[in-house]
mmCIF file of N, CA and C in Angstrom:
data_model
loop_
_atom_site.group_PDB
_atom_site.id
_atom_site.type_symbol
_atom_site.label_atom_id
_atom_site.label_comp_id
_atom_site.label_asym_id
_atom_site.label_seq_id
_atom_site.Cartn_x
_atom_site.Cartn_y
_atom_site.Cartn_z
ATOM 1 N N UNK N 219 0.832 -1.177 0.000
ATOM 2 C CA UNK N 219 0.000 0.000 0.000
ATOM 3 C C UNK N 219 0.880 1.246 0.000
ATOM 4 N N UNK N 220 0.547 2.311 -0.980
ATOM 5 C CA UNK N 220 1.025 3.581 -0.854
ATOM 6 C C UNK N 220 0.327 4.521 0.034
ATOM 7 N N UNK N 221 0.978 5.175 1.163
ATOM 8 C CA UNK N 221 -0.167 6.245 1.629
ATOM 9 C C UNK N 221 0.521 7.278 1.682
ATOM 10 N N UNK N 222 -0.004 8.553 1.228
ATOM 11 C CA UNK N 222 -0.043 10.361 1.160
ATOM 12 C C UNK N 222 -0.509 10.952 2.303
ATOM 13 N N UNK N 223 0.409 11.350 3.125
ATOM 14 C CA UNK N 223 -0.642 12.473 4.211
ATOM 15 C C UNK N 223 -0.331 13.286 4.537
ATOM 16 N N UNK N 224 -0.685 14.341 3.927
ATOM 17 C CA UNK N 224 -0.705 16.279 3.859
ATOM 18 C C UNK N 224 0.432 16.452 3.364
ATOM 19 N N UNK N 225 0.340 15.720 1.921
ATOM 20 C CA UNK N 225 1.760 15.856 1.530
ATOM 21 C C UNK N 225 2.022 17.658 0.318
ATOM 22 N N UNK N 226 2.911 18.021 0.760
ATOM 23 C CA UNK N 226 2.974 19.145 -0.359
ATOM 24 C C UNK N 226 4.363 19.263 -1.088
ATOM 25 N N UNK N 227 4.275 19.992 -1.996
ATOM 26 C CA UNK N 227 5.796 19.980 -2.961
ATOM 27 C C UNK N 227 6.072 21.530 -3.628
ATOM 28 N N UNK N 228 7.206 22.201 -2.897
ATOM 29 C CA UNK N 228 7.142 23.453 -3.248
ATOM 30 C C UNK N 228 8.632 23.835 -3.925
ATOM 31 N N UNK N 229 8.349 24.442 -4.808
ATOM 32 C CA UNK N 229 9.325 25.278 -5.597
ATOM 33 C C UNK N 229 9.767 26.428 -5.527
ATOM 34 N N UNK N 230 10.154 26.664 -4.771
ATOM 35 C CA UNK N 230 10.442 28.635 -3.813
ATOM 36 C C UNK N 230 8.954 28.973 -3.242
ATOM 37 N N UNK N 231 8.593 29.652 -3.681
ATOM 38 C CA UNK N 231 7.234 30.363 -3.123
ATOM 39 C C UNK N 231 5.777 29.553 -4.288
ATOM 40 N N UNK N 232 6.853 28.771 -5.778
ATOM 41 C CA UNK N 232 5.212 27.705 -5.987
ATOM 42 C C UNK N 232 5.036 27.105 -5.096
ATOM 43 N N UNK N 233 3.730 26.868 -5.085
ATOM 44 C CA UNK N 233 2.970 25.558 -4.233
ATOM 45 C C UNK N 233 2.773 24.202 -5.943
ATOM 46 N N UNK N 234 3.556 23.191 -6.106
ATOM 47 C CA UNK N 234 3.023 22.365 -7.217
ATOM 48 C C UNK N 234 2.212 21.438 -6.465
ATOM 49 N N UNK N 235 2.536 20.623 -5.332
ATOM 50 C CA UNK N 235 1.288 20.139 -4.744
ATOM 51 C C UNK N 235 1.356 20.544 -2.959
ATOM 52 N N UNK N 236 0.038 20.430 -3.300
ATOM 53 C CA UNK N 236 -0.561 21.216 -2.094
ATOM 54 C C UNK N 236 -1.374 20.307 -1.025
ATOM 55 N N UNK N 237 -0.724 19.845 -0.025
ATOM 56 C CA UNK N 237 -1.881 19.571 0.733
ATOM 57 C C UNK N 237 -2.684 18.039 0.646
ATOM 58 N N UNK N 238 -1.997 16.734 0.263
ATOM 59 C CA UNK N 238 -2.901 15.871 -0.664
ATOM 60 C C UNK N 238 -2.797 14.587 0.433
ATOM 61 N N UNK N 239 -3.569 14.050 0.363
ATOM 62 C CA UNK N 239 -3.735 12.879 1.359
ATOM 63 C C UNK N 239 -4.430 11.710 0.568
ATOM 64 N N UNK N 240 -4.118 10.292 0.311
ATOM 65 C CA UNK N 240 -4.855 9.435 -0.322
ATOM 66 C C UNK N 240 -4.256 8.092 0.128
ATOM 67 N N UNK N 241 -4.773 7.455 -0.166
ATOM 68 C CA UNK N 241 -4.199 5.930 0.157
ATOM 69 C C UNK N 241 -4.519 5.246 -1.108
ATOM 70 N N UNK N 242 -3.397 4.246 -1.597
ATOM 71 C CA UNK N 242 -3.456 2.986 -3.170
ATOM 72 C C UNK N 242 -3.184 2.121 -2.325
ATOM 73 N N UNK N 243 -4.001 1.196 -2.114
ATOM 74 C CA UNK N 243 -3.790 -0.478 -1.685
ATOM 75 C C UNK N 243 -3.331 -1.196 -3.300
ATOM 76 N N UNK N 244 -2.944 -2.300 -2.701
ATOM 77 C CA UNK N 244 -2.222 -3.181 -3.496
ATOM 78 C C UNK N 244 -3.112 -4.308 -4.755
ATOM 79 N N UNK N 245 -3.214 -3.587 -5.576
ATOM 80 C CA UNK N 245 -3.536 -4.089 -6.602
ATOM 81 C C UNK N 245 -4.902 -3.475 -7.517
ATOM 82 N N UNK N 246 -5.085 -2.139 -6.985
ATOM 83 C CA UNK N 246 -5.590 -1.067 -6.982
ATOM 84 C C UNK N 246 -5.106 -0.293 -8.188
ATOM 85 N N UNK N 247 -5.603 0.301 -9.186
ATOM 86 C CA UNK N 247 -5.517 0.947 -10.619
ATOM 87 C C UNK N 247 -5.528 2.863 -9.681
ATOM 88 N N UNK N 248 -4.580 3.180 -10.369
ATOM 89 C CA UNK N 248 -4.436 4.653 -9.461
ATOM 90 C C UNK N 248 -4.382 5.659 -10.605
ATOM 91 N N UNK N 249 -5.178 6.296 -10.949
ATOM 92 C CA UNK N 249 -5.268 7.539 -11.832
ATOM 93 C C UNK N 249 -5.373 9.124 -11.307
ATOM 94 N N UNK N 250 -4.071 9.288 -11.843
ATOM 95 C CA UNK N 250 -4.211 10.804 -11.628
ATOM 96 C C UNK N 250 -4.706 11.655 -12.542
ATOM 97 N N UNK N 251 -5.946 12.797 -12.460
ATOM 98 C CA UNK N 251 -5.945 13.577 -13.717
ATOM 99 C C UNK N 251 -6.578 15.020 -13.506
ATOM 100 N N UNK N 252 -5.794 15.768 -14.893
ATOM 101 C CA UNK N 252 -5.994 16.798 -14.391
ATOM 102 C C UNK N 252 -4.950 17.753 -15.377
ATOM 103 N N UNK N 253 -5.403 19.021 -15.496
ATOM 104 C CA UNK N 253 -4.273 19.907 -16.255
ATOM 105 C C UNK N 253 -3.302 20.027 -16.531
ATOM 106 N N UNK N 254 -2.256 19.894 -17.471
ATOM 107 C CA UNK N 254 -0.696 20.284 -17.592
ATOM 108 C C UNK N 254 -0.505 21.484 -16.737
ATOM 109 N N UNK N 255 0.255 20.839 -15.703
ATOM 110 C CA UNK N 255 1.168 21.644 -14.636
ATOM 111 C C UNK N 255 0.635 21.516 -13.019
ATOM 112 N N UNK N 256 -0.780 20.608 -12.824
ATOM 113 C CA UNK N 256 -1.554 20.642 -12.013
ATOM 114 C C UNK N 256 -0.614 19.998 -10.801
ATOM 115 N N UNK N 257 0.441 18.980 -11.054
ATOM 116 C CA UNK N 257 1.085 18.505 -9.756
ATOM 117 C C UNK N 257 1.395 16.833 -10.079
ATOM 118 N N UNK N 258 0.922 16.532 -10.814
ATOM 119 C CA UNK N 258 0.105 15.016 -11.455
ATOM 120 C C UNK N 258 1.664 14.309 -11.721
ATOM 121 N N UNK N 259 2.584 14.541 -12.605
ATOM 122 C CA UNK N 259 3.532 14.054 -12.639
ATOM 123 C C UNK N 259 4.383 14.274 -11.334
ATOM 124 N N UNK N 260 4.793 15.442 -10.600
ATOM 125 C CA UNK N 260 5.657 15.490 -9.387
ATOM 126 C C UNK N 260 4.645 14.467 -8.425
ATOM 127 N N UNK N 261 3.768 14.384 -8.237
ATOM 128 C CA UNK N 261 3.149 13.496 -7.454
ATOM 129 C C UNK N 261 3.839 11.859 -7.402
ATOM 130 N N UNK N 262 3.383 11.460 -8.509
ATOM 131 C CA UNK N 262 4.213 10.151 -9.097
ATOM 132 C C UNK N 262 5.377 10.414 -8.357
ATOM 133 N N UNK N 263 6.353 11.095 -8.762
ATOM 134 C CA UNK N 263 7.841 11.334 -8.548
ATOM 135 C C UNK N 263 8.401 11.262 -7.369
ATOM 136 N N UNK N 264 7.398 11.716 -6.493
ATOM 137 C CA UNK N 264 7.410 12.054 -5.632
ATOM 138 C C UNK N 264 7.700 10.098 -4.464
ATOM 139 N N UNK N 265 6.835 9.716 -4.994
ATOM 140 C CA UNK N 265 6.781 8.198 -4.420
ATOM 141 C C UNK N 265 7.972 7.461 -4.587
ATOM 142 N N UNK N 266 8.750 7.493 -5.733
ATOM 143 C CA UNK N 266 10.193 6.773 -5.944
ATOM 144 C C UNK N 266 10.808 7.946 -5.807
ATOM 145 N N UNK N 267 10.631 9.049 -5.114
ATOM 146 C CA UNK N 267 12.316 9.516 -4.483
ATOM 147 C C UNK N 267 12.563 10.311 -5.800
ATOM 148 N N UNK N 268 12.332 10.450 -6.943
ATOM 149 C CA UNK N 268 13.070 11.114 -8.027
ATOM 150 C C UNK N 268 12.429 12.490 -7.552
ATOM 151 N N UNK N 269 11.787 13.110 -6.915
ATOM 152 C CA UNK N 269 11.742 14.506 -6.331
ATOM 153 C C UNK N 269 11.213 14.319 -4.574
ATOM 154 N N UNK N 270 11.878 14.934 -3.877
ATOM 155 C CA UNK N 270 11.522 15.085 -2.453
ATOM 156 C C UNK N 270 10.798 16.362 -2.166
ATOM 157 N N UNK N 271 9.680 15.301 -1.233
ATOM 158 C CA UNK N 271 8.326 16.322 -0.817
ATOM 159 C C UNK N 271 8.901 18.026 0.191
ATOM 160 N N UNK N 272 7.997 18.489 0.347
ATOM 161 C CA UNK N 272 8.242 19.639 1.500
ATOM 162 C C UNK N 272 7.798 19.306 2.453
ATOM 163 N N UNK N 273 6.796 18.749 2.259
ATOM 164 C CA UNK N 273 6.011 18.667 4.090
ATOM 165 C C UNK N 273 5.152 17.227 3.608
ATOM 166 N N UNK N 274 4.664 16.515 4.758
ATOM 167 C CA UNK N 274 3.713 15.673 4.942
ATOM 168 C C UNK N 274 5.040 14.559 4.789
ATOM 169 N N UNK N 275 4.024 13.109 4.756
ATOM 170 C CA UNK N 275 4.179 11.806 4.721
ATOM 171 C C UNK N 275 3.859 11.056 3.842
ATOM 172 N N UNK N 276 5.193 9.895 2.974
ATOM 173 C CA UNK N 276 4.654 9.322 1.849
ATOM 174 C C UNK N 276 5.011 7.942 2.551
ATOM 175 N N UNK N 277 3.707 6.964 2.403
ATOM 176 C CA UNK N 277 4.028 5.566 3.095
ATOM 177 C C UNK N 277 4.665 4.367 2.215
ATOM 178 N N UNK N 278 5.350 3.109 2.160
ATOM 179 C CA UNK N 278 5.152 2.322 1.476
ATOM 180 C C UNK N 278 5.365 0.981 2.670
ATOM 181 N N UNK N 279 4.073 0.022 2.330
ATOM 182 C CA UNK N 279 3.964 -0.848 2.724
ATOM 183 C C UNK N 279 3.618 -0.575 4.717
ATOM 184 N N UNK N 280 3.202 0.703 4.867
ATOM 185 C CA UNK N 280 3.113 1.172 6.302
ATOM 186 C C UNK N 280 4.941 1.696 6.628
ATOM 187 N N UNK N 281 5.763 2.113 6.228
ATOM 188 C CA UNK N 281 6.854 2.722 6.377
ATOM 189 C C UNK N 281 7.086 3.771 5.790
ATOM 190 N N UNK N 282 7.325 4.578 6.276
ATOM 191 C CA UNK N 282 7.995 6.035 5.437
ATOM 192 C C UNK N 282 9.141 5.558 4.775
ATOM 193 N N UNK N 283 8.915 6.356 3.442
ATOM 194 C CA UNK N 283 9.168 6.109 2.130
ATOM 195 C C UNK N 283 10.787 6.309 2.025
ATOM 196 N N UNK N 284 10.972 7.206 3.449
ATOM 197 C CA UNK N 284 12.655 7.409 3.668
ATOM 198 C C UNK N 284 13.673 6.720 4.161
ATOM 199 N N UNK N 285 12.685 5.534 4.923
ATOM 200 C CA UNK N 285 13.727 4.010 5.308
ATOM 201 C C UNK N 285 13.864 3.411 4.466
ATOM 202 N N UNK N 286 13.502 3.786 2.892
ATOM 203 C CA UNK N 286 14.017 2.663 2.524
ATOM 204 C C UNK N 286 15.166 2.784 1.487
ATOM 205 N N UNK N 287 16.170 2.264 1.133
ATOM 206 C CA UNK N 287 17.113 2.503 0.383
ATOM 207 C C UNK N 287 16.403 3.286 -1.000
ATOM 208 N N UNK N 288 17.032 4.176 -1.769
ATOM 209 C CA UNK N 288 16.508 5.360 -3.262
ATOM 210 C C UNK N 288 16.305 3.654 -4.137
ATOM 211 N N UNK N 289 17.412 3.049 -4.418
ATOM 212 C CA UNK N 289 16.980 1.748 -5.254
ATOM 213 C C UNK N 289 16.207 0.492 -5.036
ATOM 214 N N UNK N 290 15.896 0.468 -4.363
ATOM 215 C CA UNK N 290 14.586 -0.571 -3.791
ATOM 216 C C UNK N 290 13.636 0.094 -4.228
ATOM 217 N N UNK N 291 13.369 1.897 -3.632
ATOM 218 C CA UNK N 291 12.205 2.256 -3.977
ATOM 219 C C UNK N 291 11.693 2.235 -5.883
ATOM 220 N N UNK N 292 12.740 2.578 -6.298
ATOM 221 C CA UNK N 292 12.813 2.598 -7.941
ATOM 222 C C UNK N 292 12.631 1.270 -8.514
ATOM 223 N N UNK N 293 13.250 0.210 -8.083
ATOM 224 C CA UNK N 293 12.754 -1.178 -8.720
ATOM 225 C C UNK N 293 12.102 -1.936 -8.295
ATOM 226 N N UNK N 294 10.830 -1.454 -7.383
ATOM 227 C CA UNK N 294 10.277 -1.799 -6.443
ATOM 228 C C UNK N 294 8.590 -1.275 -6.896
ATOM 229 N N UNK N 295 8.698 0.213 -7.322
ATOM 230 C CA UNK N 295 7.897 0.696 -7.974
ATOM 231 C C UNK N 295 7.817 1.339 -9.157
ATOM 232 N N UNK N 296 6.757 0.975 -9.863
ATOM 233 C CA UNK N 296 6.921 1.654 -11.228
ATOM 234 C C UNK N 296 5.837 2.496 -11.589
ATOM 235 N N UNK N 297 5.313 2.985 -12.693
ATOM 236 C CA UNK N 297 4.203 3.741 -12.996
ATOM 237 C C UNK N 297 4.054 3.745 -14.622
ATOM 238 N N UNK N 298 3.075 3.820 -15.117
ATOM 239 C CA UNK N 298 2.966 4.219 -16.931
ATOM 240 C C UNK N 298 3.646 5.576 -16.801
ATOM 241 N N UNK N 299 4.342 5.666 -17.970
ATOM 242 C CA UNK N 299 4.931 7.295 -18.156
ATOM 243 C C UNK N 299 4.084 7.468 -19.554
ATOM 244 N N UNK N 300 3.702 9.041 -19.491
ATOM 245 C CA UNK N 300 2.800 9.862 -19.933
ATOM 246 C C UNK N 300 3.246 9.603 -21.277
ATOM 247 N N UNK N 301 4.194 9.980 -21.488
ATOM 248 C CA UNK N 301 4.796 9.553 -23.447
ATOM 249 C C UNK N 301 4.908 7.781 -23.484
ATOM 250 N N UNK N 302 4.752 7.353 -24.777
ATOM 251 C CA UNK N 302 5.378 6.329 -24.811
ATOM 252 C C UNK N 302 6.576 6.149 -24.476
ATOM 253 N N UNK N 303 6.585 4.975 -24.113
ATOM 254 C CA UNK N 303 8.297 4.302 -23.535
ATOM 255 C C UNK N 303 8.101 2.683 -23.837
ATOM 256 N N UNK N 304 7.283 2.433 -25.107
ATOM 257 C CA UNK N 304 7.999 1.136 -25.083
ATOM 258 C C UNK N 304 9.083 0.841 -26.768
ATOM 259 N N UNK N 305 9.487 -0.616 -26.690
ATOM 260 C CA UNK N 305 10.700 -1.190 -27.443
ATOM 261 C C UNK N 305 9.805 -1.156 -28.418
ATOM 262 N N UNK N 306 9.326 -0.605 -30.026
ATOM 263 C CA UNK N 306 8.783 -0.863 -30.693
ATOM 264 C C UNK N 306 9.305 -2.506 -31.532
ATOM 265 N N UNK N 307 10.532 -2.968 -31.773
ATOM 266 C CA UNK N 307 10.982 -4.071 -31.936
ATOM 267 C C UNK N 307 10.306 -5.118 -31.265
ATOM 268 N N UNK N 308 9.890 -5.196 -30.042
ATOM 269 C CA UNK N 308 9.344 -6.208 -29.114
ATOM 270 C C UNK N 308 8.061 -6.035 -29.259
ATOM 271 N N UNK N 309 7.948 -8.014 -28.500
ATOM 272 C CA UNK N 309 6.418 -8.224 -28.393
ATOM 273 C C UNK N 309 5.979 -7.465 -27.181
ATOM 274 N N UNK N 310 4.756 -7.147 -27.077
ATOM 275 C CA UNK N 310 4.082 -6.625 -25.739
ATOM 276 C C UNK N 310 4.546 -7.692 -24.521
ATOM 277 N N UNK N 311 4.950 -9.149 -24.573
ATOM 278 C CA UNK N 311 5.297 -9.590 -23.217
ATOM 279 C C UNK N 311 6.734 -9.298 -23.029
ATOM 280 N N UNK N 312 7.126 -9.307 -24.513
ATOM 281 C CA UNK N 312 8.953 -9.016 -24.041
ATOM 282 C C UNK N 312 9.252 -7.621 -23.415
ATOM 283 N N UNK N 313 8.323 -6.220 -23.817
ATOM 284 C CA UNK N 313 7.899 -5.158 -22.811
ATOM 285 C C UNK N 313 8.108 -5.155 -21.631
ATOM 286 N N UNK N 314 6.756 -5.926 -21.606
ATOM 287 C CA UNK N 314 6.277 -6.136 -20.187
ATOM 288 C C UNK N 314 7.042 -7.064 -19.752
ATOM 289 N N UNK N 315 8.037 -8.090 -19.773
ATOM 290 C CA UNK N 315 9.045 -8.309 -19.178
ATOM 291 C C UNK N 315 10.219 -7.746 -18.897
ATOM 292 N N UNK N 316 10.364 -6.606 -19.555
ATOM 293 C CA UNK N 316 11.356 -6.067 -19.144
ATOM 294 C C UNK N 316 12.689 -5.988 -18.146
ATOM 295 N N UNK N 317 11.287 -5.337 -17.180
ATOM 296 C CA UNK N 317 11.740 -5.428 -15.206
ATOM 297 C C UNK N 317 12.275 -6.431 -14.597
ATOM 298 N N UNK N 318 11.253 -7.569 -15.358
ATOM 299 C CA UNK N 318 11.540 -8.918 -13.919
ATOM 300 C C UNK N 318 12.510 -9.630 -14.771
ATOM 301 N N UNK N 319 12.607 -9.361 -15.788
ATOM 302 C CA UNK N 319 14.236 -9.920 -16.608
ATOM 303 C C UNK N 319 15.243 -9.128 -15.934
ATOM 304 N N UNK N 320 15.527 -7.562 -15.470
ATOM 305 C CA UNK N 320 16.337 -7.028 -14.910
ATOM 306 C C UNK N 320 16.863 -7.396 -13.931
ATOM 307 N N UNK N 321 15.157 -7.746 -12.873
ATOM 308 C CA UNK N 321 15.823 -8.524 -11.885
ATOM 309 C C UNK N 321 15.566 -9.939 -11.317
ATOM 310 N N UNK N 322 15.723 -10.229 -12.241
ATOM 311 C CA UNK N 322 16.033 -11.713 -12.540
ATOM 312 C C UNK N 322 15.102 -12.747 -11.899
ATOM 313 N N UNK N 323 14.124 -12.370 -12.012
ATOM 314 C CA UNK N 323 12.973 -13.407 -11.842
ATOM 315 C C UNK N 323 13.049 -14.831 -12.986
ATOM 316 N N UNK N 324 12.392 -16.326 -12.370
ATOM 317 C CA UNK N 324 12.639 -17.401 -13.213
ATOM 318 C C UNK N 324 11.454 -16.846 -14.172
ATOM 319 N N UNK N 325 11.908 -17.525 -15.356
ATOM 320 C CA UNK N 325 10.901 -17.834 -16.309
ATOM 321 C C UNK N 325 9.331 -17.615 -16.395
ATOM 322 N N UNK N 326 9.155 -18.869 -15.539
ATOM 323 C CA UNK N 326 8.134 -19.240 -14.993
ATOM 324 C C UNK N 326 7.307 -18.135 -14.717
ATOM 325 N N UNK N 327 7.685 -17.337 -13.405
ATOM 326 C CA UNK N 327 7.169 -16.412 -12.571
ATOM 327 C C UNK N 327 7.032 -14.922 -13.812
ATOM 328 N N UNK N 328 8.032 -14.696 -14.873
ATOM 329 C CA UNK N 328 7.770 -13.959 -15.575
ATOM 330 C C UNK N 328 6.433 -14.342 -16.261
ATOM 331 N N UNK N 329 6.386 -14.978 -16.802
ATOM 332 C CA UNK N 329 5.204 -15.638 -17.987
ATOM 333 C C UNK N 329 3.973 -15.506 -16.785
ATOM 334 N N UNK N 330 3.840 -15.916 -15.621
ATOM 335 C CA UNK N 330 2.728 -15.616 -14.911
ATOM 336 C C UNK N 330 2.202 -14.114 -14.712
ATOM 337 N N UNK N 331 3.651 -13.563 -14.456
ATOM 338 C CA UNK N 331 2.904 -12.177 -14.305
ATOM 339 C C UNK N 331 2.413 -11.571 -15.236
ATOM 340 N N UNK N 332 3.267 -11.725 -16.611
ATOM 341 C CA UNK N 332 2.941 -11.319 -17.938
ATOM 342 C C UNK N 332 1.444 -11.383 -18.087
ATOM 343 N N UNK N 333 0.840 -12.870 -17.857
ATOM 344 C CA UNK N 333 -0.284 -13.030 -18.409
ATOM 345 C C UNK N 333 -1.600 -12.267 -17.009
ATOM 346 N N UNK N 334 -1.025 -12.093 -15.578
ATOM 347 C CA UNK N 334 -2.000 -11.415 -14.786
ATOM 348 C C UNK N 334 -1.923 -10.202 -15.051
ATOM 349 N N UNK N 335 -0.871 -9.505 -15.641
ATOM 350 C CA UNK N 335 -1.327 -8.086 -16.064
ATOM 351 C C UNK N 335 -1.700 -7.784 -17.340
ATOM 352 N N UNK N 336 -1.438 -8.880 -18.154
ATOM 353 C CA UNK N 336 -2.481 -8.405 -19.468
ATOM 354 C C UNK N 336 -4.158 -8.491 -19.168
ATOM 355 N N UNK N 337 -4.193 -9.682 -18.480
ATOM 356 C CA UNK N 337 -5.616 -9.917 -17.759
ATOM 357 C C UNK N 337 -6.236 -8.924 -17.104
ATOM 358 N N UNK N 338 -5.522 -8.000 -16.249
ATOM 359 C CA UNK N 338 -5.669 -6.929 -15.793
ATOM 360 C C UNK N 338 -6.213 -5.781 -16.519
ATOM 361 N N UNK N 339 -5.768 -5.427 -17.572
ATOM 362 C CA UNK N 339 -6.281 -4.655 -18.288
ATOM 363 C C UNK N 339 -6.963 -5.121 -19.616
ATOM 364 N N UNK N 340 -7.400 -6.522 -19.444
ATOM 365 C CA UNK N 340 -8.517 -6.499 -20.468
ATOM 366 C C UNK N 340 -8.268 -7.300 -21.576
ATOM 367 N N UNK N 341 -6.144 -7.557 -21.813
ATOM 368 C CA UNK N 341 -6.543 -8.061 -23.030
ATOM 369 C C UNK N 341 -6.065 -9.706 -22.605
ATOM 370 N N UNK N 342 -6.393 -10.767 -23.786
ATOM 371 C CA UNK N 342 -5.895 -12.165 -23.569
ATOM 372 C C UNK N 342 -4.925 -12.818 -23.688
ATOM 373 N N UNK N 343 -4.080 -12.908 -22.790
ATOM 374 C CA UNK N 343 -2.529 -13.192 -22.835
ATOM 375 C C UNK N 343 -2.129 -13.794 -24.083
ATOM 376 N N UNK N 344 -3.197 -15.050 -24.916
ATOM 377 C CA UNK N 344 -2.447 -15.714 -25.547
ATOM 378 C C UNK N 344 -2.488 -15.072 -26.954
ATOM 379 N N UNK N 345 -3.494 -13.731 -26.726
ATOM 380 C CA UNK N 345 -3.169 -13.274 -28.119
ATOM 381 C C UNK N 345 -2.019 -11.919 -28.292
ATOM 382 N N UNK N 346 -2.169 -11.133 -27.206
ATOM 383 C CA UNK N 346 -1.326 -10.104 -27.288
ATOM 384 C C UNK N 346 0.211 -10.512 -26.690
ATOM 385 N N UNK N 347 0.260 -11.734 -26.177
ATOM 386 C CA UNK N 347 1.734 -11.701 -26.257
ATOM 387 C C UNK N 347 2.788 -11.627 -27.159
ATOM 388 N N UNK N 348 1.961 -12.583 -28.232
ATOM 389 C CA UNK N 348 2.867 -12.502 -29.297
ATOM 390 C C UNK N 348 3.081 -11.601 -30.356
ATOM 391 N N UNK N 349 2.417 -10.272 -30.480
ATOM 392 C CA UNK N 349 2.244 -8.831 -31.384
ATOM 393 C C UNK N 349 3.049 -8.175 -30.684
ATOM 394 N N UNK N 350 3.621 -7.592 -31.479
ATOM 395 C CA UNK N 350 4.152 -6.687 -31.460
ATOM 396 C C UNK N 350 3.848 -5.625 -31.104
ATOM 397 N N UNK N 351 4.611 -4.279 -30.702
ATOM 398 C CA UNK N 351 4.064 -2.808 -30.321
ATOM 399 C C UNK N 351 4.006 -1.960 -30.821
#
C-alpha cells in the first residue's frame, strides 16, 4: 500500500502540490488527472524519491518512504509514463518483461505475471503476447 498524508511539494514560493492525502492499496488501478502543470507528474515522482516532498508523509507498505534505500524504492515501484516508452521491436510480453528480466525473476514467474497483467487490463494473454508494439 502507498499512503499520502498532507503531503505538499514546493518550488520557492510555488505551491506544485498542495496539501494531498490518499491511500493505493495493493492491486488497486491509481489515476491521476488533471491539467498540464496541475502537480500530477511530481506526485508520481514524488513516491520513488526522483523529487523530495516539503512537508507531509509518503508511506510504502506502512513505512515512510525514507527508510528505505533510493533503489529498492525505484525497482520496487513503477508507474505508466505519460509519453510512450515502449521497445517498438518487441512483443508486448517481451515489454512487459522487461523489469523482472532485470531482476532476474525465473521464467516461470515472468510468464505468470505477464499473463496477470495483461488480464488486468482487459486483453488475452495468448493473443497479445505474441504482437508486437
Amino acid at each position: 500500500m502507498i499512503k499520502f498524508k498532507n503531503v505538499t511539494k514546493r518550488y520557492g514560493k510555488h505551491v506544485a502540490v498542495d496539501n494531498i492525502s490518499f491511500n493505493i492499496n495493493e492491486g488497486e488501478f491509481f489515476v491521476l488527472i488533471g491539467p498540464s502543470g496541475c502537480g500530477k507528474t511530481t506526485t508520481l515522482k514524488m513516491i520513488n524519491r526522483l523529487i523530495h516532498l516539503s512537508e507531509g508523509y509518503i508511506y510504502f507498505k506502512d513505512k515512510p518512504i525514507s527508510d528505505y534505500p533510493v533503489y529498492e524504492m525505484r525497482w520496487d515501484i513503477g508507474y505508466v509514463l505519460q509519453q510512450i516508452a515502449l521497445f517498438p521491436h518487441m512483443t508486448i510480453k517481451e515489454n512487459i518483461a522487461q523489469v523482472p528480466q532485470m531482476k532476474k525473476w525465473k521464467e516461470k514467474d515472468i510468464d505468470k505475471r505477464v499473463d496477470e497483467l495483461l488480464d488486468m487490463v482487459g486483453l488475452e494473454p495468448e493473443k497479445y503476447k505474441k504482437q508486437k508494439t
